[in-house]
């Protein structure tokens, strides 16, 4: 097994940089740098030396002997100064050793997976954690990384394996007379119960996905009502072009914002109206596509004009440009706002947070956040439903159950993990 090394901390220069070595030669590299190996898991201050014995840098060194390390192998961490020259030199000296090379993207995590330190969903949780921008994403990712989903999957899988054992016992020993031929009445109930549990878990998918990928809000309405102005105000950018020409926005413009720890994706869309302009027609058809994908559709209505909604099915209607209108017509349905003066914006943000939190169940259940989870659970349910039909030969019932376990095994990476891992690690950075 080769030893790998990478810069595991961020961009240089920085106060401190962490180089991580994993593999059987990790300790030798350390001693070649003139440092004695510290006590396991104890920080030690060392002067690292170059090939001529000259001081190269001062560093804090940590040693995690196998198997009690992130990767399950011998791991050495060098906390050196975050200097381009220091890091380059250390990397160059390390890979000069026989059997030591630079790590590839995600390779530390891959070794952790291969050595059974983390399963597939836990690795995905780690990836989500590193990508997390909001508090909600962080909490969700942490639960996944710490085995929240794995535990559930193991539990479901064990339950199916128990049922499978019942069925197989009757197949194997049916002529020996010491096992009842009939399945116990609890068999059917246990399957029902499992289907119920899995269905409940599946129900949390939408919420999990909203936390992970963001709550999608489409801003729609007639041209010139102030959609782009509101998007810019909420996201504190000038990403969307604002003019007084109706039909300014042609493409859907997406921005991500953090409101109260929840990630929102806001979509500014082309104003909806009858038109012969082919560019605008395409823009409007994109507006409708954004509407289809949104969790919440807000139609903006120009409060200075006497026009009704153009998309009455919108979840909310809000009145814009209220800085120009004299009287406030506040109601639950039509909140008056002004993206110019800021009137009503705080209230709008509150309502958005409230709305995104509305479907939130207890934190426990929000573990299903990847499409992969959803598919695996749906498939498992399908096989269990097929196993509910006990009028068919027992062999077939057993086969349904076995397939159910395979779906769950795949979810945590017990089988067929390679494809998923390749895709996953491709998105990881070096040193992870
Ligand atoms: N007084 C006032 N003017 C506003 C407000 N919001 C937008 N406007 C003005 O209304 C005009 C249209 O604003 P946009 O944000 O481009 O409107 P839009 O809905 O994106 O328009 P399209 O992209 O053409 O569909 C611009 O001149 C803005 O300055 C507001 O709250 N108060
Ligand atoms: Mg616009």
Short mmCIF file of C-alpha atoms and ligand atoms in Angstrom, two decimals:
data_model
loop_
_atom_site.label_atom_id
_atom_site.label_comp_id
_atom_site.label_asym_id
_atom_site.label_seq_id
_atom_site.Cartn_x
_atom_site.Cartn_y
_atom_site.Cartn_z
CA UNK A 1 0.00 0.00 0.00
CA UNK A 2 1.39 3.37 -0.99
CA UNK A 3 1.63 6.24 1.43
CA UNK A 4 -0.17 9.39 0.34
CA UNK A 5 0.40 13.00 1.25
CA UNK A 6 -1.56 16.19 0.60
CA UNK A 7 -2.16 19.66 1.85
CA UNK A 8 -5.37 19.15 3.78
CA UNK A 9 -5.92 22.76 4.80
CA UNK A 10 -7.02 25.56 2.47
CA UNK A 11 -5.27 28.01 0.19
CA UNK A 12 -1.82 29.45 0.82
CA UNK A 13 -0.48 31.62 2.30
CA UNK A 14 -2.15 31.07 5.65
CA UNK A 15 -1.13 31.15 9.29
CA UNK A 16 -0.90 27.41 9.51
CA UNK A 17 -1.04 24.69 6.86
CA UNK A 18 -1.82 21.06 7.61
CA UNK A 19 -0.10 18.37 5.58
CA UNK A 20 -1.50 14.93 6.06
CA UNK A 21 0.33 11.67 5.41
CA UNK A 22 -1.43 8.32 5.45
CA UNK A 23 0.09 4.87 4.96
CA UNK A 24 2.84 2.59 6.17
CA UNK A 25 5.72 5.01 5.40
CA UNK A 26 4.21 8.00 7.20
CA UNK A 27 6.53 7.63 10.19
CA UNK A 28 9.63 7.17 8.04
CA UNK A 29 8.92 10.41 6.22
CA UNK A 30 8.68 12.13 9.56
CA UNK A 31 11.98 10.76 10.75
CA UNK A 32 13.64 11.72 7.45
CA UNK A 33 12.49 15.27 8.19
CA UNK A 34 14.57 15.04 11.34
CA UNK A 35 11.63 14.78 13.72
CA UNK A 36 11.13 12.10 16.37
CA UNK A 37 7.74 10.48 16.24
CA UNK A 38 5.53 11.96 18.97
CA UNK A 39 3.42 9.91 21.37
CA UNK A 40 0.21 8.79 19.66
CA UNK A 41 -2.35 11.59 19.50
CA UNK A 42 -0.06 14.03 21.38
CA UNK A 43 1.01 17.29 19.81
CA UNK A 44 4.77 17.81 19.63
CA UNK A 45 6.75 20.86 18.59
CA UNK A 46 9.52 19.96 16.10
CA UNK A 47 12.01 21.66 13.85
CA UNK A 48 11.69 20.02 10.45
CA UNK A 49 14.92 19.75 8.47
CA UNK A 50 15.63 19.54 4.76
CA UNK A 51 17.83 16.92 3.02
CA UNK A 52 21.02 18.75 4.05
CA UNK A 53 19.98 18.96 7.69
CA UNK A 54 19.19 22.68 7.54
CA UNK A 55 16.07 23.87 9.41
CA UNK A 56 13.14 24.01 7.02
CA UNK A 57 10.29 25.06 9.29
CA UNK A 58 8.99 24.74 12.81
CA UNK A 59 5.89 22.61 13.09
CA UNK A 60 3.50 20.87 15.41
CA UNK A 61 3.43 17.16 14.62
CA UNK A 62 0.75 14.61 15.41
CA UNK A 63 0.83 10.86 15.01
CA UNK A 64 -2.26 8.64 14.81
CA UNK A 65 -1.23 4.99 14.67
CA UNK A 66 -3.38 2.53 12.69
CA UNK A 67 -6.17 1.66 13.09
CA UNK A 68 -7.16 4.61 15.27
CA UNK A 69 -6.97 7.30 12.62
CA UNK A 70 -9.25 8.91 10.07
CA UNK A 71 -8.14 6.55 7.31
CA UNK A 72 -7.52 3.54 9.53
CA UNK A 73 -3.85 3.63 8.49
CA UNK A 74 -0.84 5.25 10.18
CA UNK A 75 -1.45 8.97 9.84
CA UNK A 76 1.00 11.81 10.48
CA UNK A 77 -0.10 15.44 10.45
CA UNK A 78 2.37 18.26 10.03
CA UNK A 79 1.02 21.62 11.15
CA UNK A 80 3.59 23.88 9.51
CA UNK A 81 3.54 27.52 8.54
CA UNK A 82 1.18 28.18 5.67
CA UNK A 83 3.89 29.27 3.28
CA UNK A 84 3.95 28.27 -0.35
CA UNK A 85 7.70 27.57 -0.17
CA UNK A 86 7.51 25.51 3.02
CA UNK A 87 4.62 23.41 1.77
CA UNK A 88 6.18 22.84 -1.65
CA UNK A 89 9.47 21.77 -0.09
CA UNK A 90 7.82 19.40 2.40
CA UNK A 91 5.71 17.80 -0.33
CA UNK A 92 8.75 17.44 -2.56
CA UNK A 93 10.83 15.82 0.20
CA UNK A 94 8.00 13.47 1.16
CA UNK A 95 7.31 12.19 -2.35
CA UNK A 96 11.05 11.63 -2.80
CA UNK A 97 10.58 8.59 -0.57
CA UNK A 98 10.00 5.15 -1.99
CA UNK A 99 6.28 4.38 -1.92
CA UNK A 100 5.13 7.92 -1.12
CA UNK A 101 3.08 9.94 -3.57
CA UNK A 102 0.64 12.85 -3.73
CA UNK A 103 -2.92 11.93 -2.84
CA UNK A 104 -5.68 12.09 -5.39
CA UNK A 105 -8.97 13.91 -4.82
CA UNK A 106 -10.92 12.27 -2.00
CA UNK A 107 -8.29 9.58 -1.47
CA UNK A 108 -8.09 9.93 2.31
CA UNK A 109 -11.85 9.48 2.53
CA UNK A 110 -11.69 6.58 0.12
CA UNK A 111 -9.20 4.81 2.38
CA UNK A 112 -11.41 5.55 5.38
CA UNK A 113 -14.25 3.85 3.49
CA UNK A 114 -12.15 0.88 2.38
CA UNK A 115 -10.84 0.35 5.90
CA UNK A 116 -14.36 0.38 7.30
CA UNK A 117 -13.95 3.63 9.23
CA UNK A 118 -16.90 5.26 7.47
CA UNK A 119 -19.65 3.90 5.29
CA UNK A 120 -20.94 5.46 2.11
CA UNK A 121 -23.62 7.67 3.63
CA UNK A 122 -21.17 8.87 6.28
CA UNK A 123 -18.67 9.84 3.59
CA UNK A 124 -21.44 11.67 1.75
CA UNK A 125 -22.23 13.43 5.02
CA UNK A 126 -18.61 14.53 5.25
CA UNK A 127 -18.79 15.87 1.70
CA UNK A 128 -22.02 17.72 2.55
CA UNK A 129 -20.43 19.13 5.68
CA UNK A 130 -17.49 20.54 3.78
CA UNK A 131 -19.89 22.08 1.27
CA UNK A 132 -22.30 23.38 3.92
CA UNK A 133 -22.94 27.10 3.81
CA UNK A 134 -25.85 27.46 6.19
CA UNK A 135 -26.52 26.32 9.73
CA UNK A 136 -29.32 24.03 8.53
CA UNK A 137 -27.02 22.33 6.00
CA UNK A 138 -24.32 21.94 8.59
CA UNK A 139 -26.63 20.26 11.11
CA UNK A 140 -28.07 17.93 8.47
CA UNK A 141 -24.62 16.98 7.17
CA UNK A 142 -23.30 16.34 10.66
CA UNK A 143 -26.11 13.92 11.41
CA UNK A 144 -25.41 12.03 8.21
CA UNK A 145 -21.65 12.02 8.76
CA UNK A 146 -22.08 10.72 12.29
CA UNK A 147 -24.05 7.73 11.08
CA UNK A 148 -27.62 8.96 11.59
CA UNK A 149 -28.81 7.43 8.36
CA UNK A 150 -26.53 4.39 8.54
CA UNK A 151 -28.00 3.36 11.86
CA UNK A 152 -31.49 3.47 10.45
CA UNK A 153 -30.48 1.57 7.35
CA UNK A 154 -28.74 -1.11 9.43
CA UNK A 155 -31.83 -1.42 11.56
CA UNK A 156 -34.14 -1.82 8.55
CA UNK A 157 -31.76 -4.21 6.91
CA UNK A 158 -31.50 -6.40 10.00
CA UNK A 159 -35.28 -6.53 10.24
CA UNK A 160 -35.52 -7.76 6.66
CA UNK A 161 -32.72 -10.27 7.18
CA UNK A 162 -34.64 -11.67 10.18
CA UNK A 163 -37.73 -12.09 8.04
CA UNK A 164 -35.66 -13.66 5.32
CA UNK A 165 -34.25 -16.15 7.83
CA UNK A 166 -37.79 -17.14 8.82
CA UNK A 167 -38.71 -17.75 5.22
CA UNK A 168 -35.52 -19.61 4.39
CA UNK A 169 -35.80 -21.86 7.43
CA UNK A 170 -39.08 -23.10 6.03
CA UNK A 171 -37.58 -23.62 2.61
CA UNK A 172 -34.53 -25.52 3.86
CA UNK A 173 -36.09 -27.67 6.53
CA UNK A 174 -39.69 -27.99 5.40
CA UNK A 175 -39.46 -31.78 5.14
CA UNK A 176 -37.71 -32.34 8.46
CA UNK A 177 -40.73 -31.57 10.55
CA UNK A 178 -39.03 -29.52 13.26
CA UNK A 179 -39.98 -26.17 11.75
CA UNK A 180 -43.59 -25.17 11.25
CA UNK A 181 -44.48 -24.95 7.58
CA UNK A 182 -46.75 -21.97 8.10
CA UNK A 183 -45.15 -18.57 8.54
CA UNK A 184 -45.98 -17.06 11.94
CA UNK A 185 -48.76 -14.44 11.90
CA UNK A 186 -46.24 -11.80 12.98
CA UNK A 187 -44.42 -12.24 9.67
CA UNK A 188 -47.02 -10.29 7.74
CA UNK A 189 -47.29 -7.66 10.47
CA UNK A 190 -43.54 -7.17 10.56
CA UNK A 191 -43.46 -6.52 6.84
CA UNK A 192 -46.33 -4.04 7.16
CA UNK A 193 -44.56 -2.29 9.99
CA UNK A 194 -41.34 -2.02 8.02
CA UNK A 195 -43.12 -0.58 5.02
CA UNK A 196 -44.69 1.95 7.33
CA UNK A 197 -41.32 2.93 8.84
CA UNK A 198 -39.72 3.29 5.44
CA UNK A 199 -42.64 5.35 4.16
CA UNK A 200 -42.36 7.69 7.12
CA UNK A 201 -38.65 8.12 6.44
CA UNK A 202 -39.40 8.81 2.80
CA UNK A 203 -41.82 11.56 3.78
CA UNK A 204 -38.93 13.51 5.25
CA UNK A 205 -37.11 13.53 1.92
CA UNK A 206 -38.62 16.78 0.73
CA UNK A 207 -37.62 18.54 3.92
CA UNK A 208 -34.15 17.02 3.90
CA UNK A 209 -33.68 18.08 0.31
CA UNK A 210 -34.87 21.60 1.08
CA UNK A 211 -32.28 21.92 3.82
CA UNK A 212 -29.53 20.41 1.69
CA UNK A 213 -30.24 22.00 -1.67
CA UNK A 214 -32.18 25.08 -0.61
CA UNK A 215 -35.82 26.17 -0.51
CA UNK A 216 -36.68 27.29 -4.02
CA UNK A 217 -38.67 30.49 -4.34
CA UNK A 218 -39.77 31.81 -7.73
CA UNK A 219 -40.51 35.53 -8.08
CA UNK A 220 -43.02 35.94 -10.89
CA UNK A 221 -45.39 38.56 -12.22
CA UNK A 222 -46.12 40.97 -15.02
CA UNK A 223 -43.22 42.89 -16.57
CA UNK A 224 -41.88 45.87 -14.66
CA UNK A 225 -43.52 45.04 -11.32
CA UNK A 226 -40.12 44.99 -9.56
CA UNK A 227 -39.10 41.32 -9.48
CA UNK A 228 -35.46 41.95 -10.30
CA UNK A 229 -35.29 44.85 -7.86
CA UNK A 230 -36.60 42.62 -5.08
CA UNK A 231 -34.19 39.81 -5.92
CA UNK A 232 -31.28 42.24 -5.80
CA UNK A 233 -32.49 43.67 -2.52
CA UNK A 234 -32.92 40.26 -0.86
CA UNK A 235 -29.59 38.94 -2.11
CA UNK A 236 -27.84 42.28 -1.65
CA UNK A 237 -26.42 42.09 -5.15
CA UNK A 238 -26.96 43.77 -8.46
CA UNK A 239 -27.00 40.47 -10.28
CA UNK A 240 -30.30 41.12 -12.05
CA UNK A 241 -30.57 43.99 -14.51
CA UNK A 242 -33.16 46.56 -13.47
CA UNK A 243 -34.59 49.09 -15.91
CA UNK A 244 -37.93 50.77 -16.39
CA UNK A 245 -38.32 48.95 -19.71
CA UNK A 246 -40.93 46.20 -19.38
CA UNK A 247 -39.47 42.86 -20.43
CA UNK A 248 -35.94 43.49 -19.14
CA UNK A 249 -35.34 40.05 -17.64
CA UNK A 250 -35.19 37.25 -20.19
CA UNK A 251 -33.36 34.44 -18.45
CA UNK A 252 -34.11 32.91 -15.09
CA UNK A 253 -31.60 34.33 -12.62
CA UNK A 254 -30.83 32.28 -9.54
CA UNK A 255 -29.20 33.48 -6.34
CA UNK A 256 -28.65 31.61 -3.10
CA UNK A 257 -29.19 33.37 0.19
CA UNK A 258 -29.02 32.36 3.82
CA UNK A 259 -32.06 33.44 5.81
CA UNK A 260 -31.94 32.43 9.45
CA UNK A 261 -29.64 29.48 8.77
CA UNK A 262 -31.77 28.08 5.96
CA UNK A 263 -30.53 28.14 2.39
CA UNK A 264 -32.95 29.70 -0.11
CA UNK A 265 -32.61 29.68 -3.87
CA UNK A 266 -34.39 32.68 -5.33
CA UNK A 267 -35.36 32.76 -8.98
CA UNK A 268 -35.95 36.03 -10.78
CA UNK A 269 -37.99 35.39 -13.90
CA UNK A 270 -39.09 37.10 -17.08
CA UNK A 271 -42.31 39.11 -16.72
CA UNK A 272 -45.34 37.24 -18.02
CA UNK A 273 -47.34 38.89 -20.82
CA UNK A 274 -48.57 38.36 -24.36
CA UNK A 275 -45.74 39.10 -26.77
CA UNK A 276 -44.49 38.42 -30.28
CA UNK A 277 -40.84 38.83 -29.36
CA UNK A 278 -39.32 35.37 -29.73
CA UNK A 279 -36.61 36.03 -27.14
CA UNK A 280 -39.21 37.13 -24.63
CA UNK A 281 -41.45 34.14 -25.45
CA UNK A 282 -38.55 31.82 -24.62
CA UNK A 283 -37.93 33.81 -21.41
CA UNK A 284 -41.56 33.44 -20.36
CA UNK A 285 -41.56 29.71 -20.99
CA UNK A 286 -38.52 29.57 -18.69
CA UNK A 287 -40.52 31.46 -16.07
CA UNK A 288 -43.08 28.67 -16.13
CA UNK A 289 -40.36 26.08 -15.79
CA UNK A 290 -39.07 27.90 -12.71
CA UNK A 291 -42.61 27.89 -11.32
CA UNK A 292 -42.80 24.12 -11.73
CA UNK A 293 -39.55 23.59 -9.86
CA UNK A 294 -40.24 26.03 -7.05
CA UNK A 295 -41.26 25.11 -3.52
CA UNK A 296 -42.95 28.49 -3.26
CA UNK A 297 -44.21 30.83 -5.98
CA UNK A 298 -44.56 34.51 -5.13
CA UNK A 299 -46.34 36.76 -7.56
CA UNK A 300 -45.43 40.43 -7.36
CA UNK A 301 -48.15 42.90 -8.25
CA UNK A 302 -47.36 46.54 -8.98
CA UNK A 303 -49.21 48.46 -6.25
CA UNK A 304 -49.19 51.65 -8.30
CA UNK A 305 -51.17 50.09 -11.12
CA UNK A 306 -54.63 48.73 -11.08
CA UNK A 307 -53.88 45.26 -12.36
CA UNK A 308 -54.83 41.86 -11.08
CA UNK A 309 -52.56 38.83 -10.87
CA UNK A 310 -51.20 37.21 -13.99
CA UNK A 311 -50.57 33.95 -12.15
CA UNK A 312 -53.46 33.54 -9.69
CA UNK A 313 -52.24 30.09 -8.61
CA UNK A 314 -49.17 31.64 -6.91
CA UNK A 315 -48.76 30.70 -3.26
CA UNK A 316 -48.40 34.33 -2.22
CA UNK A 317 -49.17 37.67 -3.81
CA UNK A 318 -47.31 40.76 -2.71
CA UNK A 319 -47.77 44.38 -3.66
CA UNK A 320 -44.63 46.19 -4.77
CA UNK A 321 -43.55 49.83 -4.91
CA UNK A 322 -45.50 50.61 -1.76
CA UNK A 323 -43.26 53.64 -1.25
CA UNK A 324 -45.30 55.21 -4.02
CA UNK A 325 -48.74 54.22 -2.76
CA UNK A 326 -50.30 56.24 0.04
CA UNK A 327 -52.29 53.78 2.08
CA UNK A 328 -51.11 50.47 3.32
CA UNK A 329 -53.35 47.57 2.43
CA UNK A 330 -51.71 45.02 4.64
CA UNK A 331 -53.38 41.66 4.81
CA UNK A 332 -52.17 38.10 5.18
CA UNK A 333 -52.61 37.56 1.47
CA UNK A 334 -51.09 40.68 0.00
CA UNK A 335 -48.09 41.99 1.85
CA UNK A 336 -47.08 45.46 0.65
CA UNK A 337 -43.36 45.92 0.18
CA UNK A 338 -40.95 48.35 -1.31
CA UNK A 339 -37.67 47.05 -2.56
CA UNK A 340 -36.59 50.69 -2.85
CA UNK A 341 -37.30 51.94 0.67
CA UNK A 342 -37.04 48.55 2.37
CA UNK A 343 -40.59 48.69 3.66
CA UNK A 344 -42.01 45.24 4.42
CA UNK A 345 -38.77 43.42 3.54
CA UNK A 346 -38.07 42.24 7.10
CA UNK A 347 -41.62 40.98 7.30
CA UNK A 348 -41.19 39.15 4.00
CA UNK A 349 -37.99 37.49 5.25
CA UNK A 350 -39.80 36.39 8.42
CA UNK A 351 -42.59 34.87 6.40
CA UNK A 352 -40.13 33.06 4.18
CA UNK A 353 -38.32 31.54 7.15
CA UNK A 354 -41.59 30.54 8.73
CA UNK A 355 -42.69 28.93 5.49
CA UNK A 356 -39.49 26.96 4.99
CA UNK A 357 -39.62 25.73 8.57
CA UNK A 358 -43.27 24.84 8.36
CA UNK A 359 -42.81 21.34 6.98
CA UNK A 360 -39.93 20.60 9.29
CA UNK A 361 -40.63 17.50 11.36
CA UNK A 362 -38.51 16.50 14.29
CA UNK A 363 -34.80 16.67 13.53
CA UNK A 364 -34.59 12.90 13.90
CA UNK A 365 -36.47 12.12 10.76
CA UNK A 366 -34.65 14.50 8.45
CA UNK A 367 -32.05 12.05 7.34
CA UNK A 368 -33.23 11.39 3.85
CA UNK A 369 -31.71 14.18 1.83
CA UNK A 370 -30.04 12.63 -1.22
CA UNK A 371 -31.90 11.38 -4.29
CA UNK A 372 -29.94 8.16 -3.83
CA UNK A 373 -31.55 7.68 -0.40
CA UNK A 374 -35.00 8.23 -1.83
CA UNK A 375 -34.48 5.76 -4.66
CA UNK A 376 -33.07 3.06 -2.38
CA UNK A 377 -35.92 3.39 0.06
CA UNK A 378 -38.56 3.44 -2.65
CA UNK A 379 -37.12 0.29 -4.17
CA UNK A 380 -36.97 -1.43 -0.80
CA UNK A 381 -40.62 -0.59 -0.21
CA UNK A 382 -41.50 -2.00 -3.64
CA UNK A 383 -39.81 -5.33 -2.84
CA UNK A 384 -41.44 -5.49 0.57
CA UNK A 385 -44.83 -4.81 -0.96
CA UNK A 386 -44.24 -7.64 -3.34
CA UNK A 387 -43.30 -9.86 -0.38
CA UNK A 388 -46.63 -9.03 1.27
CA UNK A 389 -48.32 -11.41 -1.12
CA UNK A 390 -47.97 -14.66 0.80
CA UNK A 391 -50.14 -16.63 -1.59
CA UNK A 392 -47.18 -17.05 -3.91
CA UNK A 393 -44.45 -19.68 -3.43
CA UNK A 394 -42.22 -18.99 -0.46
CA UNK A 395 -39.14 -18.98 -2.68
CA UNK A 396 -40.45 -15.84 -4.36
CA UNK A 397 -41.21 -14.15 -1.05
CA UNK A 398 -37.66 -14.89 0.06
CA UNK A 399 -36.31 -13.46 -3.19
CA UNK A 400 -38.29 -10.21 -2.68
CA UNK A 401 -36.86 -9.86 0.80
CA UNK A 402 -33.35 -10.57 -0.40
CA UNK A 403 -33.68 -7.85 -3.05
CA UNK A 404 -34.91 -5.48 -0.38
CA UNK A 405 -31.73 -6.04 1.63
CA UNK A 406 -29.59 -5.43 -1.45
CA UNK A 407 -31.12 -1.97 -1.99
CA UNK A 408 -30.28 -1.02 1.58
CA UNK A 409 -26.81 -2.58 1.38
CA UNK A 410 -26.11 -0.51 -1.70
CA UNK A 411 -27.22 2.66 0.08
CA UNK A 412 -24.54 2.27 2.75
CA UNK A 413 -21.98 0.95 0.27
CA UNK A 414 -21.86 -2.71 1.25
CA UNK A 415 -22.31 -3.64 -2.39
CA UNK A 416 -21.64 -1.92 -5.73
CA UNK A 417 -20.01 1.07 -4.10
CA UNK A 418 -17.44 1.75 -6.83
CA UNK A 419 -19.60 3.78 -9.20
CA UNK A 420 -20.99 5.97 -6.49
CA UNK A 421 -17.59 6.44 -4.91
CA UNK A 422 -15.99 7.46 -8.18
CA UNK A 423 -18.63 10.11 -8.70
CA UNK A 424 -18.47 11.23 -5.09
CA UNK A 425 -14.70 11.52 -4.85
CA UNK A 426 -14.53 13.36 -8.14
CA UNK A 427 -16.31 16.18 -6.33
CA UNK A 428 -13.96 16.05 -3.35
CA UNK A 429 -10.87 18.17 -3.26
CA UNK A 430 -7.33 16.94 -2.76
CA UNK A 431 -6.45 16.33 0.85
CA UNK A 432 -9.95 15.27 1.83
N1 LIG B 1 -40.47 53.41 -6.47
C1 LIG B 1 -40.16 52.15 -6.63
N2 LIG B 1 -39.76 51.70 -7.83
C2 LIG B 1 -39.46 50.41 -7.98
C3 LIG B 1 -39.55 49.49 -6.90
N3 LIG B 1 -39.19 48.26 -7.35
C4 LIG B 1 -38.87 48.41 -8.65
N4 LIG B 1 -39.04 49.70 -9.04
C5 LIG B 1 -38.79 50.24 -10.37
O1 LIG B 1 -39.61 49.56 -11.29
C6 LIG B 1 -38.93 49.40 -12.55
C7 LIG B 1 -38.92 47.92 -12.95
O2 LIG B 1 -38.17 47.18 -12.01
P1 LIG B 1 -37.60 45.74 -12.32
O3 LIG B 1 -37.07 45.21 -11.05
O4 LIG B 1 -36.70 45.77 -13.49
O5 LIG B 1 -38.94 44.99 -12.71
P2 LIG B 1 -39.10 43.50 -13.23
O6 LIG B 1 -40.38 42.98 -12.65
O7 LIG B 1 -37.89 42.72 -12.99
O8 LIG B 1 -39.32 43.75 -14.77
P3 LIG B 1 -39.07 42.74 -16.01
O9 LIG B 1 -37.73 42.13 -15.86
O10 LIG B 1 -39.16 43.63 -17.17
O11 LIG B 1 -40.18 41.74 -15.97
C8 LIG B 1 -37.54 49.97 -12.35
O12 LIG B 1 -37.51 51.26 -12.85
C9 LIG B 1 -37.38 49.98 -10.84
O13 LIG B 1 -36.50 50.97 -10.40
C10 LIG B 1 -39.97 49.99 -5.61
O14 LIG B 1 -40.09 49.31 -4.62
N5 LIG B 1 -40.28 51.33 -5.55
MG1 LIG B 2 -36.62 41.79 -14.22
#
